Coordinates of C-alpha atoms in Angstrom, one line a residue:
M1 CA 266.0 15.3 198.4
I2 CA 266.6 16.6 201.8
P3 CA 265.2 13.7 204.3
F4 CA 263.1 14.5 207.4
L5 CA 265.1 12.4 209.1
D6 CA 268.8 10.1 208.1
L7 CA 269.7 7.5 210.8
N8 CA 272.4 6.3 208.9
Q9 CA 273.9 10.1 209.3
I10 CA 273.2 10.9 212.5
N11 CA 274.9 7.0 213.6
K12 CA 277.7 7.3 211.2
P13 CA 279.6 9.0 213.9
Y14 CA 279.4 6.0 216.1
L15 CA 279.7 3.0 214.2
E16 CA 283.0 2.1 215.2
A17 CA 282.2 2.5 219.0
I18 CA 279.0 1.1 218.4
E19 CA 280.8 -2.2 216.8
E20 CA 283.7 -2.1 219.4
V21 CA 280.9 -2.2 222.5
S22 CA 278.3 -4.4 220.4
L23 CA 281.4 -6.8 220.2
R24 CA 282.0 -6.2 223.5
V25 CA 278.8 -7.3 224.7
L26 CA 278.8 -10.3 222.7
R27 CA 281.8 -11.7 223.8
S28 CA 281.0 -11.3 227.7
G29 CA 278.2 -14.1 227.2
W30 CA 276.0 -11.7 229.3
Y31 CA 273.5 -10.0 227.6
I32 CA 270.5 -9.5 229.9
L33 CA 270.7 -7.2 233.4
G34 CA 274.4 -6.8 233.6
R35 CA 277.4 -3.9 233.9
E36 CA 276.4 -2.5 230.4
L37 CA 273.2 -1.4 232.3
Q38 CA 274.5 -0.8 235.7
D39 CA 276.6 1.2 233.5
F40 CA 274.0 3.2 231.4
E41 CA 271.5 3.7 234.4
S42 CA 274.4 5.3 236.7
A43 CA 275.5 7.3 234.2
F44 CA 271.8 8.8 232.7
A45 CA 271.2 9.4 236.7
E46 CA 274.1 11.7 236.2
Y47 CA 272.7 13.3 232.9
C48 CA 270.0 14.4 234.3
G49 CA 270.4 15.4 237.7
A50 CA 268.5 12.4 239.0
P51 CA 269.3 9.7 241.8
Y52 CA 267.8 6.9 240.4
C53 CA 267.5 5.4 237.1
I54 CA 266.0 2.1 236.0
G55 CA 266.6 0.4 231.9
V56 CA 263.2 0.0 230.8
A57 CA 262.7 -2.3 227.2
N58 CA 260.5 1.1 225.6
G59 CA 258.7 4.4 226.0
L60 CA 255.6 3.2 226.6
D61 CA 256.5 0.5 229.6
A62 CA 258.4 2.9 231.1
I63 CA 255.1 5.2 231.4
G64 CA 253.6 1.8 232.5
L65 CA 255.6 0.6 234.7
I66 CA 255.8 3.9 237.1
L67 CA 251.7 3.7 236.5
R68 CA 251.9 -0.2 237.6
A69 CA 254.6 0.7 240.9
Y70 CA 252.3 3.3 241.9
D71 CA 249.6 0.7 242.2
F72 CA 246.7 3.4 241.6
P73 CA 243.0 2.1 242.6
A74 CA 241.2 1.0 239.6
H75 CA 239.4 3.5 237.9
S76 CA 240.9 5.9 238.9
E77 CA 242.1 8.7 236.8
I78 CA 244.7 10.3 235.1
I79 CA 245.6 13.8 234.0
V80 CA 246.8 14.2 230.6
P81 CA 247.0 16.4 227.4
G82 CA 244.6 15.9 224.6
N83 CA 247.6 16.5 222.1
T84 CA 249.9 14.0 222.6
Y85 CA 250.7 10.7 221.0
I86 CA 248.4 7.6 221.6
A87 CA 251.7 6.0 223.6
S88 CA 251.3 8.4 226.5
L89 CA 247.7 6.5 227.1
L90 CA 247.7 3.9 226.1
P91 CA 249.5 2.4 229.8
V92 CA 247.0 4.2 231.3
S93 CA 243.9 2.6 230.2
Y94 CA 246.0 -1.3 230.0
L95 CA 245.7 -0.9 233.6
G96 CA 241.9 0.3 234.0
L97 CA 242.9 4.0 234.7
V98 CA 240.7 6.1 233.3
P99 CA 242.3 9.0 230.8
V100 CA 240.6 12.6 231.5
L101 CA 242.5 14.8 228.6
I102 CA 242.9 18.7 228.5
E103 CA 243.3 20.6 226.6
P104 CA 246.3 22.6 225.9
D105 CA 248.1 26.1 226.4
P106 CA 247.5 27.4 222.6
Y107 CA 251.1 28.9 222.4
T108 CA 253.4 25.8 223.2
M109 CA 250.3 22.7 222.5
L110 CA 251.5 21.3 225.7
I111 CA 249.4 20.6 229.1
D112 CA 247.8 23.6 230.3
P113 CA 248.5 24.5 233.6
Q114 CA 245.3 26.7 233.8
K115 CA 243.2 23.8 233.0
I116 CA 244.6 21.4 234.9
E117 CA 242.7 22.2 238.4
R118 CA 239.0 22.0 236.9
S119 CA 239.2 19.0 235.7
I120 CA 241.0 17.1 239.0
T121 CA 238.1 15.1 241.5
S122 CA 237.9 13.0 243.7
E123 CA 238.9 10.5 241.8
T124 CA 242.3 12.1 240.6
R125 CA 245.7 11.2 241.3
A126 CA 247.9 11.9 239.2
I127 CA 249.1 14.2 236.4
L128 CA 251.0 12.8 233.2
C129 CA 252.7 16.1 231.2
V130 CA 253.9 15.4 228.0
D131 CA 257.2 17.0 227.2
L132 CA 255.9 17.3 223.5
Y133 CA 258.7 18.3 220.8
G134 CA 261.3 18.5 222.4
R135 CA 260.2 21.1 225.3
S136 CA 259.8 21.1 228.9
C137 CA 255.8 21.7 230.3
E138 CA 255.2 23.7 232.6
M139 CA 256.7 22.2 235.8
E140 CA 256.4 24.6 238.3
A141 CA 252.5 25.4 238.1
V142 CA 252.1 21.6 238.1
N143 CA 254.6 20.3 240.9
E144 CA 252.4 23.7 243.0
I145 CA 248.8 22.1 241.8
A146 CA 250.3 18.1 242.5
L147 CA 250.9 19.6 245.8
R148 CA 247.9 21.9 246.8
Y149 CA 245.6 18.3 246.0
N150 CA 248.3 15.1 247.3
L151 CA 248.4 13.9 243.6
K152 CA 251.8 12.0 241.7
V153 CA 253.0 14.6 238.6
I154 CA 254.6 11.6 236.0
T155 CA 256.1 12.9 232.7
D156 CA 256.2 11.2 229.4
A157 CA 259.7 12.9 228.4
A158 CA 260.4 10.8 225.4
Q159 CA 260.9 13.5 223.1
A160 CA 262.8 15.7 225.9
H161 CA 266.5 13.7 226.4
G162 CA 268.7 16.4 227.5
A163 CA 265.5 20.0 227.9
V164 CA 266.1 22.2 230.8
Y165 CA 263.7 23.9 233.0
N166 CA 264.7 26.6 235.7
G167 CA 268.3 25.0 235.9
R168 CA 267.3 22.0 235.7
K169 CA 267.4 18.6 233.2
V170 CA 264.2 17.2 232.4
G171 CA 264.2 13.6 234.6
S172 CA 264.9 15.7 238.0
I173 CA 262.4 17.4 238.1
A174 CA 259.0 15.5 238.5
D175 CA 258.3 12.0 240.8
A176 CA 259.0 10.0 238.2
T177 CA 259.9 10.5 234.3
A178 CA 259.3 8.2 231.5
F179 CA 261.9 8.1 228.7
S180 CA 262.0 6.0 224.9
F181 CA 265.4 5.9 223.0
Y182 CA 263.4 4.3 219.6
P183 CA 266.0 5.0 217.1
T184 CA 265.0 8.5 215.9
K185 CA 264.8 10.2 219.2
N186 CA 267.3 13.1 220.2
L187 CA 269.4 9.7 222.5
G188 CA 267.9 7.1 220.3
A189 CA 269.2 3.3 220.6
L190 CA 269.4 0.7 217.7
G191 CA 266.4 -0.2 218.9
D192 CA 263.0 -0.5 221.4
A193 CA 264.3 0.8 224.7
G194 CA 263.6 3.2 227.4
A195 CA 264.5 4.6 230.6
I196 CA 262.9 5.3 233.8
T197 CA 264.1 8.8 235.9
T198 CA 263.0 8.8 239.6
S199 CA 264.5 10.8 243.2
D200 CA 261.9 7.9 245.1
G201 CA 264.3 5.7 246.5
A202 CA 261.6 3.2 247.1
L203 CA 259.8 3.8 243.9
A204 CA 263.1 2.7 242.2
E205 CA 263.0 -0.3 243.5
K206 CA 259.2 -1.4 243.3
I207 CA 259.7 -0.1 239.7
M208 CA 263.9 -2.4 239.2
Y209 CA 261.7 -6.2 240.4
L210 CA 257.9 -5.1 238.9
R211 CA 260.3 -5.4 234.7
N212 CA 261.8 -8.4 235.7
Y213 CA 258.6 -9.7 236.4
G214 CA 257.7 -8.8 239.6
S215 CA 260.9 -10.6 241.1
K216 CA 263.1 -9.5 244.5
E217 CA 265.0 -12.6 244.1
R218 CA 265.6 -15.4 241.6
Y219 CA 262.1 -17.7 241.2
K220 CA 260.8 -14.9 243.9
N221 CA 257.8 -12.8 242.8
D222 CA 256.7 -10.9 245.0
Y223 CA 254.7 -8.8 242.1
L224 CA 252.4 -8.8 239.6
G225 CA 255.6 -8.0 237.2
V226 CA 256.2 -8.0 233.3
N227 CA 259.3 -8.8 230.8
S228 CA 260.6 -4.9 230.3
R229 CA 264.4 -5.0 230.7
L230 CA 267.4 -2.6 228.3
D231 CA 269.2 -5.4 227.3
E232 CA 273.2 -5.0 226.8
I233 CA 274.1 -4.2 223.6
Q234 CA 271.5 -1.2 223.5
A235 CA 272.6 0.1 227.1
A236 CA 276.0 -0.4 225.3
I237 CA 274.8 1.8 222.6
L238 CA 273.4 4.6 224.8
G239 CA 276.3 4.2 226.3
V240 CA 278.1 5.6 223.2
K241 CA 276.4 7.8 222.3
L242 CA 275.4 10.1 225.7
P243 CA 278.3 12.0 226.1
F244 CA 277.8 13.5 222.2
L245 CA 273.9 14.6 223.3
D246 CA 274.5 18.5 224.9
T247 CA 276.6 19.2 222.1
E248 CA 274.0 17.7 219.1
N249 CA 271.1 19.7 221.0
K250 CA 273.4 22.7 221.0
R251 CA 273.0 21.6 216.4
R252 CA 269.5 21.6 217.1
R253 CA 268.9 24.8 218.8
E254 CA 271.4 27.1 215.7
I255 CA 268.6 25.2 213.6
A256 CA 265.6 26.3 215.1
R257 CA 267.3 29.5 216.2
C258 CA 267.5 29.4 212.3
Y259 CA 264.1 28.9 211.2
L260 CA 262.7 31.2 213.8
S261 CA 264.6 33.9 212.4
G262 CA 264.2 33.0 208.7
I263 CA 260.8 32.0 208.0
T264 CA 258.6 35.0 207.3
L265 CA 255.7 32.6 205.7
E266 CA 252.5 34.4 206.7
N267 CA 250.1 33.1 208.4
L268 CA 252.5 29.9 209.9
I269 CA 253.0 29.9 213.4
L270 CA 256.2 29.2 214.8
P271 CA 256.9 27.2 217.9
P272 CA 258.1 29.7 221.2
D273 CA 261.3 31.3 221.0
D274 CA 260.9 31.5 224.7
R275 CA 263.3 28.7 225.8
I276 CA 265.7 28.2 222.7
D277 CA 268.6 27.6 224.6
E278 CA 266.8 25.4 227.3
D279 CA 264.0 23.5 224.5
A280 CA 265.9 19.8 223.2
W281 CA 263.5 20.8 220.1
H282 CA 263.2 16.9 219.4
L283 CA 261.1 17.9 216.4
F284 CA 260.7 21.7 214.6
V285 CA 256.9 22.2 214.8
V286 CA 254.6 24.6 212.1
R287 CA 251.1 25.5 211.6
H288 CA 249.5 26.6 208.8
P289 CA 245.7 26.4 208.1
D290 CA 246.1 24.8 204.3
R291 CA 248.6 22.3 205.4
N292 CA 248.4 19.8 203.0
A293 CA 249.3 22.1 200.1
L294 CA 252.8 23.3 202.0
I295 CA 253.5 19.9 202.3
K296 CA 252.8 19.3 198.6
H297 CA 255.2 22.5 198.0
L298 CA 257.4 21.7 199.8
G299 CA 258.1 18.4 198.1
A300 CA 257.7 19.0 195.7
S301 CA 260.9 21.2 196.3
G302 CA 263.1 18.7 197.4
V303 CA 262.0 18.8 201.2
Q304 CA 260.6 16.1 203.5
T305 CA 258.4 16.8 205.8
N306 CA 256.3 14.5 208.3
V307 CA 253.0 15.6 210.2
H308 CA 253.0 14.4 214.5
Y309 CA 250.5 14.0 214.2
P310 CA 247.4 13.6 212.0
L311 CA 244.9 12.1 214.3
P312 CA 244.5 13.1 217.8
V313 CA 244.0 10.4 220.6
H314 CA 240.0 11.5 221.3
K315 CA 239.3 10.6 218.0
Q316 CA 240.9 7.3 217.0
K317 CA 239.5 4.3 216.8
A318 CA 240.5 2.4 219.6
Y319 CA 239.3 5.3 222.2
A320 CA 236.1 4.8 219.9
D321 CA 234.5 5.0 224.0
I322 CA 235.7 8.7 223.5
N323 CA 235.1 9.7 220.3
H324 CA 232.2 12.0 220.8
L325 CA 234.7 14.6 222.9
S326 CA 235.3 17.7 221.7
L327 CA 238.4 19.5 222.3
P328 CA 239.0 22.1 219.5
L329 CA 241.7 23.7 220.0
T330 CA 243.8 20.0 219.9
E331 CA 241.8 19.5 217.1
S332 CA 243.0 22.4 215.2
I333 CA 246.2 21.4 216.2
H334 CA 246.0 18.1 214.8
Q335 CA 244.6 19.9 211.3
Q336 CA 247.5 21.5 211.3
V337 CA 250.9 21.1 212.1
I338 CA 253.8 20.4 210.2
S339 CA 257.1 19.0 210.6
L340 CA 260.3 20.7 209.2
P341 CA 263.7 18.8 209.3
L342 CA 265.9 19.2 212.5
N343 CA 268.5 16.8 213.4
P344 CA 272.0 17.7 213.9
V345 CA 273.3 16.7 210.6
L346 CA 271.8 19.2 208.2
T347 CA 274.2 21.1 206.7
D348 CA 274.3 25.1 206.6
E349 CA 273.1 24.6 202.8
E350 CA 269.9 23.3 203.6
I351 CA 268.5 25.0 206.5
S352 CA 268.9 27.9 204.3
Y353 CA 267.1 25.9 201.5
I354 CA 264.4 24.6 204.0
V355 CA 263.5 28.4 205.0
G356 CA 263.7 29.6 201.5
A357 CA 261.2 26.8 200.2
V358 CA 258.8 27.7 202.9
N359 CA 259.2 31.7 202.3
Q360 CA 258.2 30.7 198.8
F361 CA 254.8 28.8 199.3
G362 CA 253.9 32.6 200.2
N363 CA 254.3 33.2 196.4
Q364 CA 253.1 30.2 195.1
K365 CA 249.4 31.2 196.8

């Protein structure tokens, strides 16, 4: 069986260095808000081309802290894509803000700038873009709209470490960008971890305090903050892996190119191929009208797949108050998507086998 993802193999090249830095942190006696975090924040900010980086506990908190720092009035509207994971919306709801879901671009499956403007009202305060599957949203168009209506642009880049848009890395394009370093990400920790990048110094400073109980000075709290800190061991591990992110992304692009050129299955919709060398290719997501049969065929052929995601946010029980919404394109996407294995430890032989197994499905029909 070719696994969808094998974290043991992905982390194997870094095992010795990870053990070394973990022991270094253990022996230091300093485990929270120390030198390892500062070093990683500086390195990741430089990598993204952003002046500021603030390490936080996870990607969900990263989005929430950005929204909290902006201190939008209660019931303010935040435009969000309908096609996303629930983690993009939860922080909006937690803070008493209103998520306004819009349909995606049918080609990219990301937020559609052409549909944003018609959803803006006097209560709109921000546009939350999600760089799903490793591809940057069309940020030039989004930023132009935001400037016209005096809105903030926030990006959920949990799946887009190292992606590029118009020559700029994700993390330097929006007003603020949230990252997750969950172990399965292109840049993955060995536990929960996240970060925020921004060019806004005042925003960065406020988030820095908000993540630590709202405290500027120990035992003095200026804000109603939270406890959301990227710990020293995870920061050190991320510091080990960051220098190799571009190399791993390059391999992901090579695999994506093989899939795009080799898969010929009729009725299978492949992801866009117009920005192969800019996308981070966190996931290789295809669409097929008979998804379940294709998944069953690939499983029987020894290829493990995944579905990102089977149920849209507006149809989740947790969001019962918006279950009535009709987003036909979003719903169609969630009924058809299949994620094929795509990670830097796949061999050329495995890639060829996966391509053959997908194409063989047409002969079984």
